[in-house]
Coordinates of C-alpha atoms in Angstrom, one line a residue:
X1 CA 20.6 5.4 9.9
X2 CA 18.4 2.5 11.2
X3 CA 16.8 3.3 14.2
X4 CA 17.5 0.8 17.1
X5 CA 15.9 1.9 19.9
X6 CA 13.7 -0.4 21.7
X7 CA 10.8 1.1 20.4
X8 CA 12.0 1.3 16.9
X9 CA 12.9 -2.6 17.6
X10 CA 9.6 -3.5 18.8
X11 CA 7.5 -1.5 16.2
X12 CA 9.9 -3.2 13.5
X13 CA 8.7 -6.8 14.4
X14 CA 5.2 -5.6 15.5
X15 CA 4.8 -4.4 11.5
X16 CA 6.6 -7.4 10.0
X17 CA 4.1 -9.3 11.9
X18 CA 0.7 -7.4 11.1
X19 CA 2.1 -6.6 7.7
X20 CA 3.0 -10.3 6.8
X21 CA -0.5 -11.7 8.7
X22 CA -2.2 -8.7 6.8
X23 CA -0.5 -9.9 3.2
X24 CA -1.1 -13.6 3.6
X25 CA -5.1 -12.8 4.5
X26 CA -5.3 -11.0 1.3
X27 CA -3.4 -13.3 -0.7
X28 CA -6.0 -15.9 0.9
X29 CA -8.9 -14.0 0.0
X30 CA -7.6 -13.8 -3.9
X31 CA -7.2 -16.8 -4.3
X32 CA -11.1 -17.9 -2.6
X33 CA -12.2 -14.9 -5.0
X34 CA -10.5 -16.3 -8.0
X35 CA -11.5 -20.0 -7.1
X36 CA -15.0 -19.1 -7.3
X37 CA -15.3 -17.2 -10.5
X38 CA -16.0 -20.8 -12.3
X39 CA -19.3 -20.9 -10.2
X40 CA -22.5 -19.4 -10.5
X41 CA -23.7 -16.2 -9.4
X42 CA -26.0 -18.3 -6.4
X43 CA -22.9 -19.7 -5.1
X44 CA -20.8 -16.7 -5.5
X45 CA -23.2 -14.6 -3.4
X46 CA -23.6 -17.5 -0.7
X47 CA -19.7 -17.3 -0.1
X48 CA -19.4 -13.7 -0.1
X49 CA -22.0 -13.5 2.7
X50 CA -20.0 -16.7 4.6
X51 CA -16.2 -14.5 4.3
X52 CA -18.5 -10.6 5.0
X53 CA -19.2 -12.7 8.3
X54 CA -15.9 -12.0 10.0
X55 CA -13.2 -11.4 7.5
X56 CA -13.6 -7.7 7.6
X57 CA -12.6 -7.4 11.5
X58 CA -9.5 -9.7 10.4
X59 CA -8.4 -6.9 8.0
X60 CA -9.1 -4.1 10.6
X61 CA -6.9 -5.8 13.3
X62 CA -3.9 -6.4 10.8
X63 CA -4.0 -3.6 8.8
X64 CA -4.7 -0.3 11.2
X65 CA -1.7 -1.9 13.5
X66 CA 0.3 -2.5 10.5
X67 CA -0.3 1.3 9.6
X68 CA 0.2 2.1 13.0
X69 CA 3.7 0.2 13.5
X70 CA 5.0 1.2 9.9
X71 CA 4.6 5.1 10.8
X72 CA 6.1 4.5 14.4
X73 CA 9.0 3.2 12.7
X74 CA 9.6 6.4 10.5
X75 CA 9.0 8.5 13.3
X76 CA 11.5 6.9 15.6
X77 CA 13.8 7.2 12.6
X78 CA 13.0 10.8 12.5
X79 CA 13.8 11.6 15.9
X80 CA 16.7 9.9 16.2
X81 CA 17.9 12.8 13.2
X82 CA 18.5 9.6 11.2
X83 CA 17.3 9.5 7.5
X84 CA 14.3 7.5 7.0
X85 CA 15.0 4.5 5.2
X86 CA 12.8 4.9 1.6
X87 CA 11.9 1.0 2.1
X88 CA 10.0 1.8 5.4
X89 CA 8.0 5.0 3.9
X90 CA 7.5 3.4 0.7
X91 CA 5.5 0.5 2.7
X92 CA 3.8 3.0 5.0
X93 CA 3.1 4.9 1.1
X94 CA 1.4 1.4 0.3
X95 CA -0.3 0.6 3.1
X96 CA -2.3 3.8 3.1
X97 CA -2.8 3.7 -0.4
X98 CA -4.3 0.3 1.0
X99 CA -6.6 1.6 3.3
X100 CA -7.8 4.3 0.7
X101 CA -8.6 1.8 -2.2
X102 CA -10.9 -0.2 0.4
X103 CA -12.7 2.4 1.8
X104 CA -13.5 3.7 -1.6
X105 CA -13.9 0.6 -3.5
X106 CA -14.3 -2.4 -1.5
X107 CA -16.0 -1.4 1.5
X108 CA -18.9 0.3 -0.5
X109 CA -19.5 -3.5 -2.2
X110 CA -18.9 -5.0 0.7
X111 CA -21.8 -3.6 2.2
X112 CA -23.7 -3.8 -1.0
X113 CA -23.5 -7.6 -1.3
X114 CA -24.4 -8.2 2.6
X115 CA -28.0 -7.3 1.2
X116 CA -28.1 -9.6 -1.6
X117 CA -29.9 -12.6 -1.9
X118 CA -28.6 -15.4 -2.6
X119 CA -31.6 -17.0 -4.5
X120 CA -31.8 -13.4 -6.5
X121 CA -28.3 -11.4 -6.6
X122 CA -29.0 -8.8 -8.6
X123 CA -28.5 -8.9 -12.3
X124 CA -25.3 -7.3 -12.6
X125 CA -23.7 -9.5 -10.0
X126 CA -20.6 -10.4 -12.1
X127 CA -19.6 -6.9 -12.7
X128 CA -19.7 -6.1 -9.6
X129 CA -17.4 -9.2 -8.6
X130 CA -15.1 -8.0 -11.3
X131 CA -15.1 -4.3 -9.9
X132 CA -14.2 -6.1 -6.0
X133 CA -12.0 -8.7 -7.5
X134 CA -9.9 -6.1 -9.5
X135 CA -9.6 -3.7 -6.6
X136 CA -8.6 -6.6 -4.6
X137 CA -5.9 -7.8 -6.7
X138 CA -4.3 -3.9 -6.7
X139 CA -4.5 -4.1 -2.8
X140 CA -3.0 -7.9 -2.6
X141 CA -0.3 -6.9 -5.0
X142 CA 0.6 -3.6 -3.0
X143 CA 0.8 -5.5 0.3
X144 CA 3.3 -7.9 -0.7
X145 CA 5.3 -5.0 -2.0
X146 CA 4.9 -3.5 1.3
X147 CA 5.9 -6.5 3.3
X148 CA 9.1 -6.7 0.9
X149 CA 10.2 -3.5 1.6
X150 CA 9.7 -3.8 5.6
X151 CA 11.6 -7.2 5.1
X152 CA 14.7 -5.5 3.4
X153 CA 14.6 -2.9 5.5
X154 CA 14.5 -4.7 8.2
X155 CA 17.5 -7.2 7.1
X156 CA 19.7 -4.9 5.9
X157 CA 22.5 -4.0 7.3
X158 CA 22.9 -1.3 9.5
X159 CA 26.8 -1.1 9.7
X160 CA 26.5 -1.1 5.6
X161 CA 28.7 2.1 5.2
X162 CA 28.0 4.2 1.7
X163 CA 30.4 3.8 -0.8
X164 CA 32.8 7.1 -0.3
X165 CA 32.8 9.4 -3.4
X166 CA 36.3 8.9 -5.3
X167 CA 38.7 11.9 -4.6
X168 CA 39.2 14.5 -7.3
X169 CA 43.2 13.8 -7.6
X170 CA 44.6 10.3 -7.0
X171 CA 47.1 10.4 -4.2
X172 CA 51.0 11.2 -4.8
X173 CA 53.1 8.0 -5.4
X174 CA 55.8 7.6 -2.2
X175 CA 59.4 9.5 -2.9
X176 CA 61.1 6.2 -3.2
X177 CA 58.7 4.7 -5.9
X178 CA 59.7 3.4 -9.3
X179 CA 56.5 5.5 -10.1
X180 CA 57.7 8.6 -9.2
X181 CA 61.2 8.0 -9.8
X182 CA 60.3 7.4 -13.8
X183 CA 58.1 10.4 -14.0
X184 CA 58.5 12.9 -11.0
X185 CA 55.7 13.4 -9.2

């Protein structure tokens, strides 16, 4: 059962929202990453200090409320003795698997790069890139997946009934039937 109370309705569109804003920075950010892995590592390091400037607080204030609004949703769900919809936990699933993958990987470089210089990044710059630009990928990828399932969720539709198992016998024929005049039953 969808949950349809206010506060299921208004965590619903708070986590589309956050979600989708969250998914499009990333998707952003992937595609800056990518565009600079023609350039050298002087550049590279200039434009990693220029997006470390502010683009962490834009993940923060997508992602935690994202988090926050996905795992109201369930718990509304939950209360309301509904079943939770698989769509909704498999986004909350993602999203903290999210949140995990940049605190252990990206974070940790994050802070690393803030310290290099961009006349002298240290030798093994492109590794390093690689490492961030892999994890990156994993975490763009698993937020669109997460958006998808919060957008099917949330269109489908609640009145959908599940198909009712076939009976065990089929049902009698009527007394005055041709059926059941030729064989019976």
């Amino acid at each position: 059962m969808v949950p349809n109370n206010p506060v299921a309705r208004v965590a619903r569109g708070a986590g589309l929202l956050f979600t989708g804003v969250f998914t499009g920075f990333l998707i952003a950010v992937l595609v800056l990453e990518l565009s600079l892995r023609g350039f050298d590592r002087h550049v590279y390091t200039q434009v990693r200090h220029v997006e470390l400037d502010s683009l962490d607080k834009l993940a923060v204030v997508t992602l935690l409320p994202a988090l926050i609004t996905t795992a109201v949703l369930l718990a509304s769900a939950f209360r309301q003795g509904g079943r939770t919809s698989w769509r909704t936990l498999t986004a909350l699933a993602l999203l903290l698997a999210i949140l995990a993958l940049t605190l252990v990987i990206n974070m940790p470089i994050n802070a690393d790069q803030l310290d290099w210089s961009v006349q002298a990044p240290p030798a093994d710059w492109a590794s390093v890139r690689d490492r961030w630009q892999i994890a990156h990928g994993v975490r763009t990828g698993a937020a669109v997946l997460a958006f998808g399932a919060l957008i099917a969720d949330a269109t489908r539709d609640p009145h959908q009934a599940t198909p009712a198992a076939p009976p065990d016998e089929l049902p009698a024929a009527p007394e005055d039937s041709p059926l059941r005049r030729r064989t019976g039953r």
